[in-house]
XYZ file of N, CA and C in Angstrom:
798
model
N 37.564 18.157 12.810
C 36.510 19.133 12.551
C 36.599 19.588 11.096
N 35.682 19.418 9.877
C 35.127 19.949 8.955
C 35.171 21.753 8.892
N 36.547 21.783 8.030
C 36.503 23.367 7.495
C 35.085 23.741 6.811
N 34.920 25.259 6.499
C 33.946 25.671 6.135
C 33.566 25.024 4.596
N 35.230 25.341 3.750
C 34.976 24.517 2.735
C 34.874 22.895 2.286
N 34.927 22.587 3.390
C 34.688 20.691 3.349
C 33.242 20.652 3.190
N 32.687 21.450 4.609
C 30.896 21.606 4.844
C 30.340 22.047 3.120
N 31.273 23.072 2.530
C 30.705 23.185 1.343
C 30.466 22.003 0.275
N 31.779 21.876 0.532
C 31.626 20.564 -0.587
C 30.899 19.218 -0.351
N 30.509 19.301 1.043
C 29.785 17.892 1.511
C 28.566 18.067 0.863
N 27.965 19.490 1.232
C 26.889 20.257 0.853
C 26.449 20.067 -0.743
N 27.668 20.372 -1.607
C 27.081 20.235 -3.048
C 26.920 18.995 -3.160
N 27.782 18.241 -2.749
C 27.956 16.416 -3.085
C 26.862 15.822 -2.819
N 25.811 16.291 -1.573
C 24.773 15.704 -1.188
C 23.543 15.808 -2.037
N 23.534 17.121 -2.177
C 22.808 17.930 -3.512
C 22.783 17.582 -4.803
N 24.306 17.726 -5.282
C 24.008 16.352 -6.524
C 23.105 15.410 -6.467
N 23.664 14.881 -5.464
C 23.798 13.321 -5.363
C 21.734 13.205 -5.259
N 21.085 13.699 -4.410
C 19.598 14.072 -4.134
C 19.289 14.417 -5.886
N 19.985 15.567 -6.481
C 19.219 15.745 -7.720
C 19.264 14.353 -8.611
N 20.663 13.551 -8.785
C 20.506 12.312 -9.554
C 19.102 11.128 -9.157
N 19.261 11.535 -8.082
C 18.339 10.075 -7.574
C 17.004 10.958 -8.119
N 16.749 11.897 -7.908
C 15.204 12.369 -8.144
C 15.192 12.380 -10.400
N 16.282 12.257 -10.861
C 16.249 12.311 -12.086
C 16.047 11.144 -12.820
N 17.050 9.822 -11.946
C 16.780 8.843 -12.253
C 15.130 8.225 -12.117
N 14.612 8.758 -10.822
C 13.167 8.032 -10.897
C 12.438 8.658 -11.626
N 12.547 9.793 -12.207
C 11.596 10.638 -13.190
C 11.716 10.171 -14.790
N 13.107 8.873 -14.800
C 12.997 8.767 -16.269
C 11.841 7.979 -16.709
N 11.410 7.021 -15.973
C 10.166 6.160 -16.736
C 9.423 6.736 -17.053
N 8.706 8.063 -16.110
C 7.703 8.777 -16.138
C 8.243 9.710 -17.544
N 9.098 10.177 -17.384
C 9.606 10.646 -19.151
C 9.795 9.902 -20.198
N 9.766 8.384 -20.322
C 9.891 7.650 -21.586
C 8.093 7.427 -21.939
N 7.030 7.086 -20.612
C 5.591 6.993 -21.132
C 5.363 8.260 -21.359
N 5.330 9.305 -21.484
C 5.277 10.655 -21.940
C 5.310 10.759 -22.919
N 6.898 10.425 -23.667
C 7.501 10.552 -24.844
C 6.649 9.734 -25.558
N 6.689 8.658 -25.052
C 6.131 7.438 -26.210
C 4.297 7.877 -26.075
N 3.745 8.753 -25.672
C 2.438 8.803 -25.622
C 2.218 10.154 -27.276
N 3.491 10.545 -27.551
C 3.069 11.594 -28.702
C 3.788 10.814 -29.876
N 4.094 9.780 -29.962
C 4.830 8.895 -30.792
C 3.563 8.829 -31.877
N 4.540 8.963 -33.597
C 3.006 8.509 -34.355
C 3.118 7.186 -34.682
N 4.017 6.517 -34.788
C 4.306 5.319 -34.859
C 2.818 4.304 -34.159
N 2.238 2.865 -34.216
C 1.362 2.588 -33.986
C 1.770 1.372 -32.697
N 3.380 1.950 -32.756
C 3.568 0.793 -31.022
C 4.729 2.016 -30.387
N 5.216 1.106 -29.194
C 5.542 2.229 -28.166
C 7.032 2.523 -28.527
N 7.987 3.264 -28.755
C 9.826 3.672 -29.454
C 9.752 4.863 -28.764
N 11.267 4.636 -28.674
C 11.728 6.031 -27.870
C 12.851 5.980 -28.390
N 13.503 7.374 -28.797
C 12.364 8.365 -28.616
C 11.767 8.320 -29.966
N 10.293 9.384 -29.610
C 9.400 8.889 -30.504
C 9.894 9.534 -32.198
N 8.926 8.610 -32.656
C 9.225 9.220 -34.294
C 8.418 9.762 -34.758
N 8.043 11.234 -35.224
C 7.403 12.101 -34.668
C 6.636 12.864 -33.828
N 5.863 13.505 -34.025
C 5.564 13.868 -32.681
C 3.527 13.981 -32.933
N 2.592 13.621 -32.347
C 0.933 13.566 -32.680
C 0.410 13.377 -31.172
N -1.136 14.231 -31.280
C -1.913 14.281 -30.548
C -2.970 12.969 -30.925
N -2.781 12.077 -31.320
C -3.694 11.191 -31.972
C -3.580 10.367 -31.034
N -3.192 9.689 -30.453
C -3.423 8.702 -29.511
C -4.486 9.268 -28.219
N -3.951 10.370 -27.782
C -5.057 11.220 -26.842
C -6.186 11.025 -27.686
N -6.401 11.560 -28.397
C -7.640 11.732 -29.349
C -8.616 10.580 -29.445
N -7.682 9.272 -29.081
C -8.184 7.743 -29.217
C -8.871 7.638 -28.651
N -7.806 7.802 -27.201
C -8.310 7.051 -25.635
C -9.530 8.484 -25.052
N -9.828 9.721 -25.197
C -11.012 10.597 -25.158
C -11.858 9.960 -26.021
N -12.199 9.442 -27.152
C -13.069 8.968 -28.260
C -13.500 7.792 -27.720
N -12.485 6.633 -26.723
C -12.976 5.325 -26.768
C -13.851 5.308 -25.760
N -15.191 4.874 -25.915
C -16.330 4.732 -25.007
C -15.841 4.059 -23.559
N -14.680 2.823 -23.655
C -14.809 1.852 -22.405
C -13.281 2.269 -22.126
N -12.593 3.048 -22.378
C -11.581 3.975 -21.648
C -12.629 4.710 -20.784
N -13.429 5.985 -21.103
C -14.291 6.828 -20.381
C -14.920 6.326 -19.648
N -15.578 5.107 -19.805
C -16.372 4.270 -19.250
C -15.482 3.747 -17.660
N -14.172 3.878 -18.037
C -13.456 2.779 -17.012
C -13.169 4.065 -16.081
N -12.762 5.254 -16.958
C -12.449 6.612 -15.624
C -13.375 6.968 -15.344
N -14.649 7.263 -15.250
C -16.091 7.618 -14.802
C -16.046 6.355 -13.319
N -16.212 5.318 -13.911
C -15.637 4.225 -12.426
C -15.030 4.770 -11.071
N -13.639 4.526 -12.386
C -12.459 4.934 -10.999
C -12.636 6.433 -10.518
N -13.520 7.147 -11.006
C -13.068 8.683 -10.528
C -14.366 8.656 -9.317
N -15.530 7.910 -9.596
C -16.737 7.548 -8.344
C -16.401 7.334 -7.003
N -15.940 5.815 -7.788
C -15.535 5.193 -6.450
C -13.771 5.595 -5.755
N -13.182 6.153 -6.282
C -12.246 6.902 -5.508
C -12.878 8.244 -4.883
N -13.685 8.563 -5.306
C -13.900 9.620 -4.638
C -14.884 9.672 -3.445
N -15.772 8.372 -3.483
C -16.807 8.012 -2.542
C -16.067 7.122 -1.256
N -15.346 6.564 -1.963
C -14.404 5.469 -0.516
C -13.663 6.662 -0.018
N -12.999 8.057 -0.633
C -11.950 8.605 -0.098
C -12.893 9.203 0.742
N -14.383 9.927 0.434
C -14.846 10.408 1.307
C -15.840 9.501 2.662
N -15.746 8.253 2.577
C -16.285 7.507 3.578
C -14.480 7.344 4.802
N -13.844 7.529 3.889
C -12.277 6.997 4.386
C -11.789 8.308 5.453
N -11.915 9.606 5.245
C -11.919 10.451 6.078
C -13.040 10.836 6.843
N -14.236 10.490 6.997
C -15.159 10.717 8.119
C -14.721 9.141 8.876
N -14.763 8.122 8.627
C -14.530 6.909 9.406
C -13.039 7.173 10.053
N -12.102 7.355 9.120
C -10.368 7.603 9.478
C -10.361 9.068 10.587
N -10.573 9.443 10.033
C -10.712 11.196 11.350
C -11.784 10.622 12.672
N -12.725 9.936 12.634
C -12.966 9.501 13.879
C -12.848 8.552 14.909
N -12.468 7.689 13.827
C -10.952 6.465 14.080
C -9.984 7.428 15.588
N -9.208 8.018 14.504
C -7.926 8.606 14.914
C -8.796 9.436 16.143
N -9.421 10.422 16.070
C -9.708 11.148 17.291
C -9.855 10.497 18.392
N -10.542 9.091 18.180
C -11.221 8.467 19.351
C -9.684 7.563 19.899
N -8.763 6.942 19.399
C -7.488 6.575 19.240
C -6.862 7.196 20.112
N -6.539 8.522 19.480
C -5.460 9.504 20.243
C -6.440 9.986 21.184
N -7.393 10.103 21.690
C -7.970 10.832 23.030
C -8.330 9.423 24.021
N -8.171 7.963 23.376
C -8.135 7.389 24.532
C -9.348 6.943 25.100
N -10.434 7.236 23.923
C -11.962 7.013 23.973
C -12.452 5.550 24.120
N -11.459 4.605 23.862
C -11.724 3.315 23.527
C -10.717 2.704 24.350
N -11.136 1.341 24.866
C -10.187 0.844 25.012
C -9.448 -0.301 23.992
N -8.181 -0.187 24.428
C -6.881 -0.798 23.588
C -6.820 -0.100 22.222
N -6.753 0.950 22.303
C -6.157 2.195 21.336
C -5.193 1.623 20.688
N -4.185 0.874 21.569
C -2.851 0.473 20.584
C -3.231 -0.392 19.401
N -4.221 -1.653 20.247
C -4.299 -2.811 19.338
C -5.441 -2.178 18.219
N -6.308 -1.320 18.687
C -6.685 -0.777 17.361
C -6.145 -0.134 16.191
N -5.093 0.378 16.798
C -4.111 1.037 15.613
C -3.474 0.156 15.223
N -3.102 -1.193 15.772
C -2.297 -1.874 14.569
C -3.607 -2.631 13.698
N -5.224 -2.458 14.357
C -5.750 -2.929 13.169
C -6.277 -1.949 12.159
N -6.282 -1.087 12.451
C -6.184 -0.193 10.906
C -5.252 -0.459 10.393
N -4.045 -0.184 10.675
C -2.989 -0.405 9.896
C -2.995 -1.664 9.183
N -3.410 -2.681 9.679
C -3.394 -4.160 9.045
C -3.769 -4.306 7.460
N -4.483 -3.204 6.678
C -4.477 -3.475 5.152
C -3.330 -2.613 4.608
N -2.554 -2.241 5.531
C -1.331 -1.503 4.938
C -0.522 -2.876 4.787
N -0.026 -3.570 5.837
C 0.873 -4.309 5.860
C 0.814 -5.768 5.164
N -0.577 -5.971 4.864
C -0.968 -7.247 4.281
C -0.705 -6.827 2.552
N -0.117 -7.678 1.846
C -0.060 -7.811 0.660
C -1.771 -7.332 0.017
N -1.448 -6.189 -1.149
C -2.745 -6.536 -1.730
C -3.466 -7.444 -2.734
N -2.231 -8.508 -3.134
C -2.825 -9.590 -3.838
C -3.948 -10.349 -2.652
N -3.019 -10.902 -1.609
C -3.727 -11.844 -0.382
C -5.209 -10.937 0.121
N -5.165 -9.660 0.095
C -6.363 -8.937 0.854
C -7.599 -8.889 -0.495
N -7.089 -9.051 -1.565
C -7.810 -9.364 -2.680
C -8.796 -10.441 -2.938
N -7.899 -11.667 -2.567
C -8.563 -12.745 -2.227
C -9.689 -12.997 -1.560
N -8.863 -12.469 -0.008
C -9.503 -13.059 1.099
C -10.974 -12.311 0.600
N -10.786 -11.126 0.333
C -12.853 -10.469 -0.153
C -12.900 -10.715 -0.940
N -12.396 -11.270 -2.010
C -13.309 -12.662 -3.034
C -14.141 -13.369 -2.084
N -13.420 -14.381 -1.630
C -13.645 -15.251 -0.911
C -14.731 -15.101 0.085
N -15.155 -13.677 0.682
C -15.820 -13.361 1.437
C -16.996 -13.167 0.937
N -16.762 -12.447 -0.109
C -18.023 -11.623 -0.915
C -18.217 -12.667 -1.695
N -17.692 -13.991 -1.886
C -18.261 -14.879 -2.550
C -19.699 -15.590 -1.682
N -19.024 -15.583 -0.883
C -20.234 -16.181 0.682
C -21.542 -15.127 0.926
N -20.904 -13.656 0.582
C -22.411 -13.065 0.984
C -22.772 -12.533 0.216
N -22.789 -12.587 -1.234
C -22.724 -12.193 -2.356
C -22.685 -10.747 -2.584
N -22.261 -9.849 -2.250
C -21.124 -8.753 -2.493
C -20.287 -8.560 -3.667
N -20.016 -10.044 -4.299
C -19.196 -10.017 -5.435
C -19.941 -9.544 -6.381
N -19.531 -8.369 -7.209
C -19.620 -8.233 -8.637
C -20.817 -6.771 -8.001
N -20.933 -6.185 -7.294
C -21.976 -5.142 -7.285
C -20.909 -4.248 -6.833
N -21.361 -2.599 -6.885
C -21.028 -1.401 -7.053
C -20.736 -1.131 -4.728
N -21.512 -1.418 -4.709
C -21.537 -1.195 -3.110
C -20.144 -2.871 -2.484
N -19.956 -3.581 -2.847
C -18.946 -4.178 -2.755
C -17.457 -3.758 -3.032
N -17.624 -3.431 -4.245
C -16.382 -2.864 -4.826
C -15.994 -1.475 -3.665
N -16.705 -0.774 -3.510
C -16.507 0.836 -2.613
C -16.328 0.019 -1.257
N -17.177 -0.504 -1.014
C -16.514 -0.957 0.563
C -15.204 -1.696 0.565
N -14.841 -2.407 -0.194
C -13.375 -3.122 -0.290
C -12.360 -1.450 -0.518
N -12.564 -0.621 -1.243
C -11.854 0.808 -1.503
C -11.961 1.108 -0.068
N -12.756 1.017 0.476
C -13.089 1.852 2.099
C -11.938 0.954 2.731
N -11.882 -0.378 3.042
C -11.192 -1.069 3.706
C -9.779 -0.672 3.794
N -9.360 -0.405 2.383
C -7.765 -0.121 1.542
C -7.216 1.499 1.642
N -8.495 2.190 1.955
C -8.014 4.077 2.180
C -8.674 4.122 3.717
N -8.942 3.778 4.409
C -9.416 4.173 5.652
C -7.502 4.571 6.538
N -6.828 3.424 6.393
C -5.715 3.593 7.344
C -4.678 4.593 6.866
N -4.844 5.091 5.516
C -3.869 6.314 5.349
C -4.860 7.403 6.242
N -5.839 7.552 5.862
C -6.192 8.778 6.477
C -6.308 8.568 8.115
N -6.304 7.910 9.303
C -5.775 6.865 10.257
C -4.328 7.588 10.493
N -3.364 7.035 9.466
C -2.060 7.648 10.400
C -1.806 8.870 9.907
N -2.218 9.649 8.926
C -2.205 11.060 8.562
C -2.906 11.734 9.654
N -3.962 11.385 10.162
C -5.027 12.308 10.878
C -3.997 11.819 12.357
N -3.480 10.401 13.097
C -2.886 10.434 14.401
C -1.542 11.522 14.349
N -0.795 11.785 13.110
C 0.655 12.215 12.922
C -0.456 14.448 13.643
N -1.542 14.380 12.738
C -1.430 15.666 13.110
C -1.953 16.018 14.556
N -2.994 15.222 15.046
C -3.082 15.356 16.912
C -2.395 15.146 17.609
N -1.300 14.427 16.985
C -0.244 14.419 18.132
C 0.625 15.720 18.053
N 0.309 16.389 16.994
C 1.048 18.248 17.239
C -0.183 19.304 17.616
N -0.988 18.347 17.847
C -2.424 19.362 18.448
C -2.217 19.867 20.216
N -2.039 20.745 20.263
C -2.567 20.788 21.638
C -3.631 20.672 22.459
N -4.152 19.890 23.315
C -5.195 19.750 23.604
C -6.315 20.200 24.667
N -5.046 21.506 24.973
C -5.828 22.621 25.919
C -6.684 23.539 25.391
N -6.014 23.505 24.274
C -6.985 24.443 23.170
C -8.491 24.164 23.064
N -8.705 22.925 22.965
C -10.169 22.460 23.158
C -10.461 22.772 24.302
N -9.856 21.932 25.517
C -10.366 22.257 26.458
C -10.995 23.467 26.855
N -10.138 24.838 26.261
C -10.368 25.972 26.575
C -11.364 26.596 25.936
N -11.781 25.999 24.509
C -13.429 26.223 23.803
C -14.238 25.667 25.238
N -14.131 24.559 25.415
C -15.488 24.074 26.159
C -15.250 25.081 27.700
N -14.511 25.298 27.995
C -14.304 26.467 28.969
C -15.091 27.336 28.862
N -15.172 28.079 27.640
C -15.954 29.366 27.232
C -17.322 29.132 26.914
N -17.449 28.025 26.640
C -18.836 27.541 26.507
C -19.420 26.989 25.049
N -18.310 26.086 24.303
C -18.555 25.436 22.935
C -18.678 24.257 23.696
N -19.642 23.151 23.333
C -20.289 21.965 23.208
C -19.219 21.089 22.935
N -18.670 19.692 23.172
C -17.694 18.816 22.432
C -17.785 19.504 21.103
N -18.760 19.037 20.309
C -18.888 19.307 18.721
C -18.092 20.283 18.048
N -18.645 21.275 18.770
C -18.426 22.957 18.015
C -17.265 22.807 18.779
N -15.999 22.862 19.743
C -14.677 22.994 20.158
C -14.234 22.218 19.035
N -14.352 20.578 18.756
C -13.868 20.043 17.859
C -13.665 20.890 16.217
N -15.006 20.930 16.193
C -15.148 21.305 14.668
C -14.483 22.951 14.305
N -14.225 23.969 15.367
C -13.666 24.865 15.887
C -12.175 25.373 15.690
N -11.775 24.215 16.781
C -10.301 24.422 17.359
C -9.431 23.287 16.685
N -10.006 21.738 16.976
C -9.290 21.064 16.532
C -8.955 20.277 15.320
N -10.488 20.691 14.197
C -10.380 20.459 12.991
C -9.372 21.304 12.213
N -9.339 22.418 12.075
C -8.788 23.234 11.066
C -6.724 23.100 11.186
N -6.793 22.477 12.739
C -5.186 22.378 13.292
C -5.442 20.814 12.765
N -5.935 20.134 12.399
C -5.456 19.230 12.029
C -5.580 18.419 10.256
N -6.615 20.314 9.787
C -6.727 19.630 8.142
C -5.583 19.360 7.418
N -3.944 19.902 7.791
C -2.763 19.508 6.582
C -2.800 18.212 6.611
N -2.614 17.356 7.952
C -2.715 15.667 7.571
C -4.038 15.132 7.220
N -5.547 15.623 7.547
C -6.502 14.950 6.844
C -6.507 15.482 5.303
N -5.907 16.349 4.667
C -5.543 16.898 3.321
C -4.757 15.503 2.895
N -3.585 15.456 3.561
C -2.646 14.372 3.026
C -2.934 12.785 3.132
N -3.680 12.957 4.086
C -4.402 11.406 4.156
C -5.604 11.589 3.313
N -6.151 12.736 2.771
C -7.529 12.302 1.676
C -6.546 11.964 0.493
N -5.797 12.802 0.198
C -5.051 12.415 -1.275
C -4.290 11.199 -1.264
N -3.830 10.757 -0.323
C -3.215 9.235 0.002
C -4.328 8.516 -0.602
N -5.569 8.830 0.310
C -6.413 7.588 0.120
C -7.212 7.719 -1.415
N -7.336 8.649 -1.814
C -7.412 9.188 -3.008
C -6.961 8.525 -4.283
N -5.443 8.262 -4.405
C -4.685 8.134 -5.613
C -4.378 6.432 -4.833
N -4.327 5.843 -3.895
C -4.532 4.592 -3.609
C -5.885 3.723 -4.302
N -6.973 4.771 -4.025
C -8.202 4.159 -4.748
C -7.812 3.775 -5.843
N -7.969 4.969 -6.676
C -7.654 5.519 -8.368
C -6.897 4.812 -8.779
N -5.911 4.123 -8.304
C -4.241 3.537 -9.219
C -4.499 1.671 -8.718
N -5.587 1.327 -7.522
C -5.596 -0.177 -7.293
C -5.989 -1.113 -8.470
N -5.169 -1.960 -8.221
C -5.565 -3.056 -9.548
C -5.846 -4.211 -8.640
N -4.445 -4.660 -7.837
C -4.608 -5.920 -7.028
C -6.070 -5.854 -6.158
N -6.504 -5.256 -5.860
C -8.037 -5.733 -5.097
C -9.738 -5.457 -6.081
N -9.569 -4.505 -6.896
C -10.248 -4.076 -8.087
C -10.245 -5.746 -8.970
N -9.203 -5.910 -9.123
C -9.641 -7.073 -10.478
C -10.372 -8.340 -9.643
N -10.088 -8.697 -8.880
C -10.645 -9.846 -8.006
C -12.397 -9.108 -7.942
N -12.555 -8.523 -8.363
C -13.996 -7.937 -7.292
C -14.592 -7.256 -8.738
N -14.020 -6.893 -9.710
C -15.137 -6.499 -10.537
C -16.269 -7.614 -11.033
N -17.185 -7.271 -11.262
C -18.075 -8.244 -12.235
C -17.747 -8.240 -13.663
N -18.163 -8.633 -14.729
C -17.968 -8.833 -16.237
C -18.567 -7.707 -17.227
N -19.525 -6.750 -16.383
C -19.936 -5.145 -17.015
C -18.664 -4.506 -16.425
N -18.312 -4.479 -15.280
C -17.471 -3.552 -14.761
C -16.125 -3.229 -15.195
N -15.353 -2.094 -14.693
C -13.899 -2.031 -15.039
C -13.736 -0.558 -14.680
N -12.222 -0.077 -14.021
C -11.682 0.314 -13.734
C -10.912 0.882 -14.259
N -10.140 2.419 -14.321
C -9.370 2.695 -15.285
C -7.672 1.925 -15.119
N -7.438 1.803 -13.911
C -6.178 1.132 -14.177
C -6.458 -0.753 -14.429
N -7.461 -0.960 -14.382
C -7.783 -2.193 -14.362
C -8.004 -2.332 -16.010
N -8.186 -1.466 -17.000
C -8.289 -1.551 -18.088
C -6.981 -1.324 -18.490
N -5.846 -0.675 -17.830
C -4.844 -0.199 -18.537
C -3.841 -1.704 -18.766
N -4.106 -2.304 -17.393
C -3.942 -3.774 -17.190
C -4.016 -4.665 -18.183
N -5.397 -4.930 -18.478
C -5.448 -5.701 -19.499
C -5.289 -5.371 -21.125
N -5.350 -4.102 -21.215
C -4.957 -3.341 -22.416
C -3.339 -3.785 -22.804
N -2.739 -3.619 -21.260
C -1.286 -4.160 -21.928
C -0.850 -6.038 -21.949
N -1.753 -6.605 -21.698
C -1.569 -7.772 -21.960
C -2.079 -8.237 -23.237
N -2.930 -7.391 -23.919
C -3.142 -7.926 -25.082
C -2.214 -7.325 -26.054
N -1.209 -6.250 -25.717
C -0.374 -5.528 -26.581
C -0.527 -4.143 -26.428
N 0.851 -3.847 -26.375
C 0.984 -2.091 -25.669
C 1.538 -1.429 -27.180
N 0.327 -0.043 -26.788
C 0.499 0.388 -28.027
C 0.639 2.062 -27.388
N 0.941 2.993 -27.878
C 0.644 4.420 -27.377
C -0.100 4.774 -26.654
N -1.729 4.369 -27.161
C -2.715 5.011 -26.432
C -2.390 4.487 -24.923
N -1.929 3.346 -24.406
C -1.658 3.096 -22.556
C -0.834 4.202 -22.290
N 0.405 4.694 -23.080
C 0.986 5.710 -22.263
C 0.247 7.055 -22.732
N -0.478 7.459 -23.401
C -1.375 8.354 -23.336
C -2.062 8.652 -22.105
N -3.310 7.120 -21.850
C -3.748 7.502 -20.701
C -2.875 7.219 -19.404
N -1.741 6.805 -19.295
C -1.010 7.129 -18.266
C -0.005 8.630 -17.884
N -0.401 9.225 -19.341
C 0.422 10.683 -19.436
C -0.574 11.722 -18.571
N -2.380 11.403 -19.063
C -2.966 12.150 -18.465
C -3.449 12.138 -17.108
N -3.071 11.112 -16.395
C -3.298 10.376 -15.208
C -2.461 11.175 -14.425
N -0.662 11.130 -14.765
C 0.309 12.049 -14.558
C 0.197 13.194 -14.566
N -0.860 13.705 -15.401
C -0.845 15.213 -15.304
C -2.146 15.914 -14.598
N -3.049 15.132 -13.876
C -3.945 14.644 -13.115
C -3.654 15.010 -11.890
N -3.013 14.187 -11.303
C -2.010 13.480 -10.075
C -1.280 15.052 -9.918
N -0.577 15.710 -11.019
C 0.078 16.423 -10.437
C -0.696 18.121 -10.363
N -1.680 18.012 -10.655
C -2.598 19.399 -11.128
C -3.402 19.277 -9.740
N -3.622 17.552 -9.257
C -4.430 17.876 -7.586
C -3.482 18.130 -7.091
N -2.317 17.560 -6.692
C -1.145 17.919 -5.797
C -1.063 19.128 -5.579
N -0.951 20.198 -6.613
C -0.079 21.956 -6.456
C -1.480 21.956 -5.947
N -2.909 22.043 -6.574
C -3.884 22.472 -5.848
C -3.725 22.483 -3.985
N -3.634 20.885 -4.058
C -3.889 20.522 -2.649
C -2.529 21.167 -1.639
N -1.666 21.539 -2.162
C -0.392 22.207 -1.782
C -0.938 23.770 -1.488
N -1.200 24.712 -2.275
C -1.731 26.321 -2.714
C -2.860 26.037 -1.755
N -3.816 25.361 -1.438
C -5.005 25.269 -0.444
C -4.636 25.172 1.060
N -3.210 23.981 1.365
C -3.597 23.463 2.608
C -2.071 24.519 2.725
N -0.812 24.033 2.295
C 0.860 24.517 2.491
C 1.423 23.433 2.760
N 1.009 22.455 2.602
C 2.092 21.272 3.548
C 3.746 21.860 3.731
N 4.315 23.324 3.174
C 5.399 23.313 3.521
C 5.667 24.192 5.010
N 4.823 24.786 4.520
C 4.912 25.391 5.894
C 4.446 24.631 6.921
N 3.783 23.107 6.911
C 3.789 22.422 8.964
C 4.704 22.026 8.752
N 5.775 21.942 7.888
C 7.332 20.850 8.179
C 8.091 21.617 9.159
């Protein structure tokens, strides 16, 4: 049996040990940072001095803006087709509305588990046949395909802590399916459709592997530009716009945290 001070010391050791690992993965994200205020005209760390000029670039360059106006659409149009389809997915799933619930849940899940190079393809290949390729309503439905199943097992994780007398007991009193749902069992289950919109959200926003197969030759994407930006040679401005992406990412997060609590359903 573990004295009080063993438990202590297991206690700090673990704690360390949790703070290293969370320090180590935060260094990349601190070297594109660094190297995004670099004045130098390629990427050194740490930087040699310090300038807002590279920001200044990638805000000024027409087909940077051009590429986040894109990605900020169609992430935001697939995320919102992805939680009305995914939330009624899951309801109809977990209540048993359908039959073979199971085998439907492993086919949502199925663009989780498939590589997204291969799922890239295969809707080339598809949208080559019905010509889909290279238009705006192609591209969002392939995003729909790729965010539907986060919001899917975000929305099953929170009905399964739903109780489901609670409804019952609206339609008792005299609410309609609809209004009990929209009532009782929506608001108990917005922390996981919160966490499954932002899943499906920053999944849109950050895809390259199914985005590059599917744009046309006007089109482009902001990480799909950051892509080819670094194959022709990485210079500051990529970790620029990957600094503000980062600071993006983390400005919805506290929002979406201060709105929904995700700490308090743990």
């Amino acid at each position: 049996m573990s004295t009080p001070s063993e438990t202590q010391r297991q206690g700090l050791g673990l704690t360390a040990t949790a703070i290293a690992v969370v320090v180590f993965l935060q260094i990349p994200v601190l070297v594109v940072v660094l190297a995004a205020f670099s004045k130098t005209a390629y990427l050194t760390i740490p930087p040699k001095g310090l300038t807002l000029h590279w920001f200044e670039v990638v805000l000024r360059d027409p087909e940077y803006l051009s590429a986040a106006w894109t990605s900020l659409w169609l992430a935001a149009a697939s995320t919102a087709a992805a939680l009305v389809l995914g939330l009624i997915a899951a309801y109809a799933i977990h209540r048993r509305m359908v039959p073979g619930a199971a085998a439907l849940t492993s086919l949502f899940m199925a663009p989780l588990v498939l590589p997204s190079v291969v799922l890239g393809v295969a809707l080339l290949q598809y949208y080559t046949m019905t010509g889909l390729r290279g238009n705006s309503l192609g591209l969002w439905l392939a995003h729909v395909v790729i965010t539907v199943p986060y919001v899917v097992r975000a929305s099953l994780g929170s009905l399964a802590a739903v109780d489901e007398s609670l409804e019952d007991a609206a339609r008792v009193l005299g609410a309609d399916g609809f209004t009990s749902f929209r009532l009782v069992t929506l608001p108990l289950v917005k922390p996981g459709l919160v966490a499954g919109g932002l899943f499906a959200f920053i999944t849109s926003l950050d895809n390259v592997p199914v985005s590059v197969f599917l744009l046309s030759a006007s089109q482009t994407t902001l990480p799909v530009k950051i892509f080819t930006s670094v194959e022709q040679g990485v210079d500051p401005s990529v970790a620029a716009v990957s600094t503000l992406l980062i600071v993006a990412t983390g400005i919805v997060l506290l929002l979406a945290e201060r709105w929904t609590g995700f700490h308090k359903h743990v």
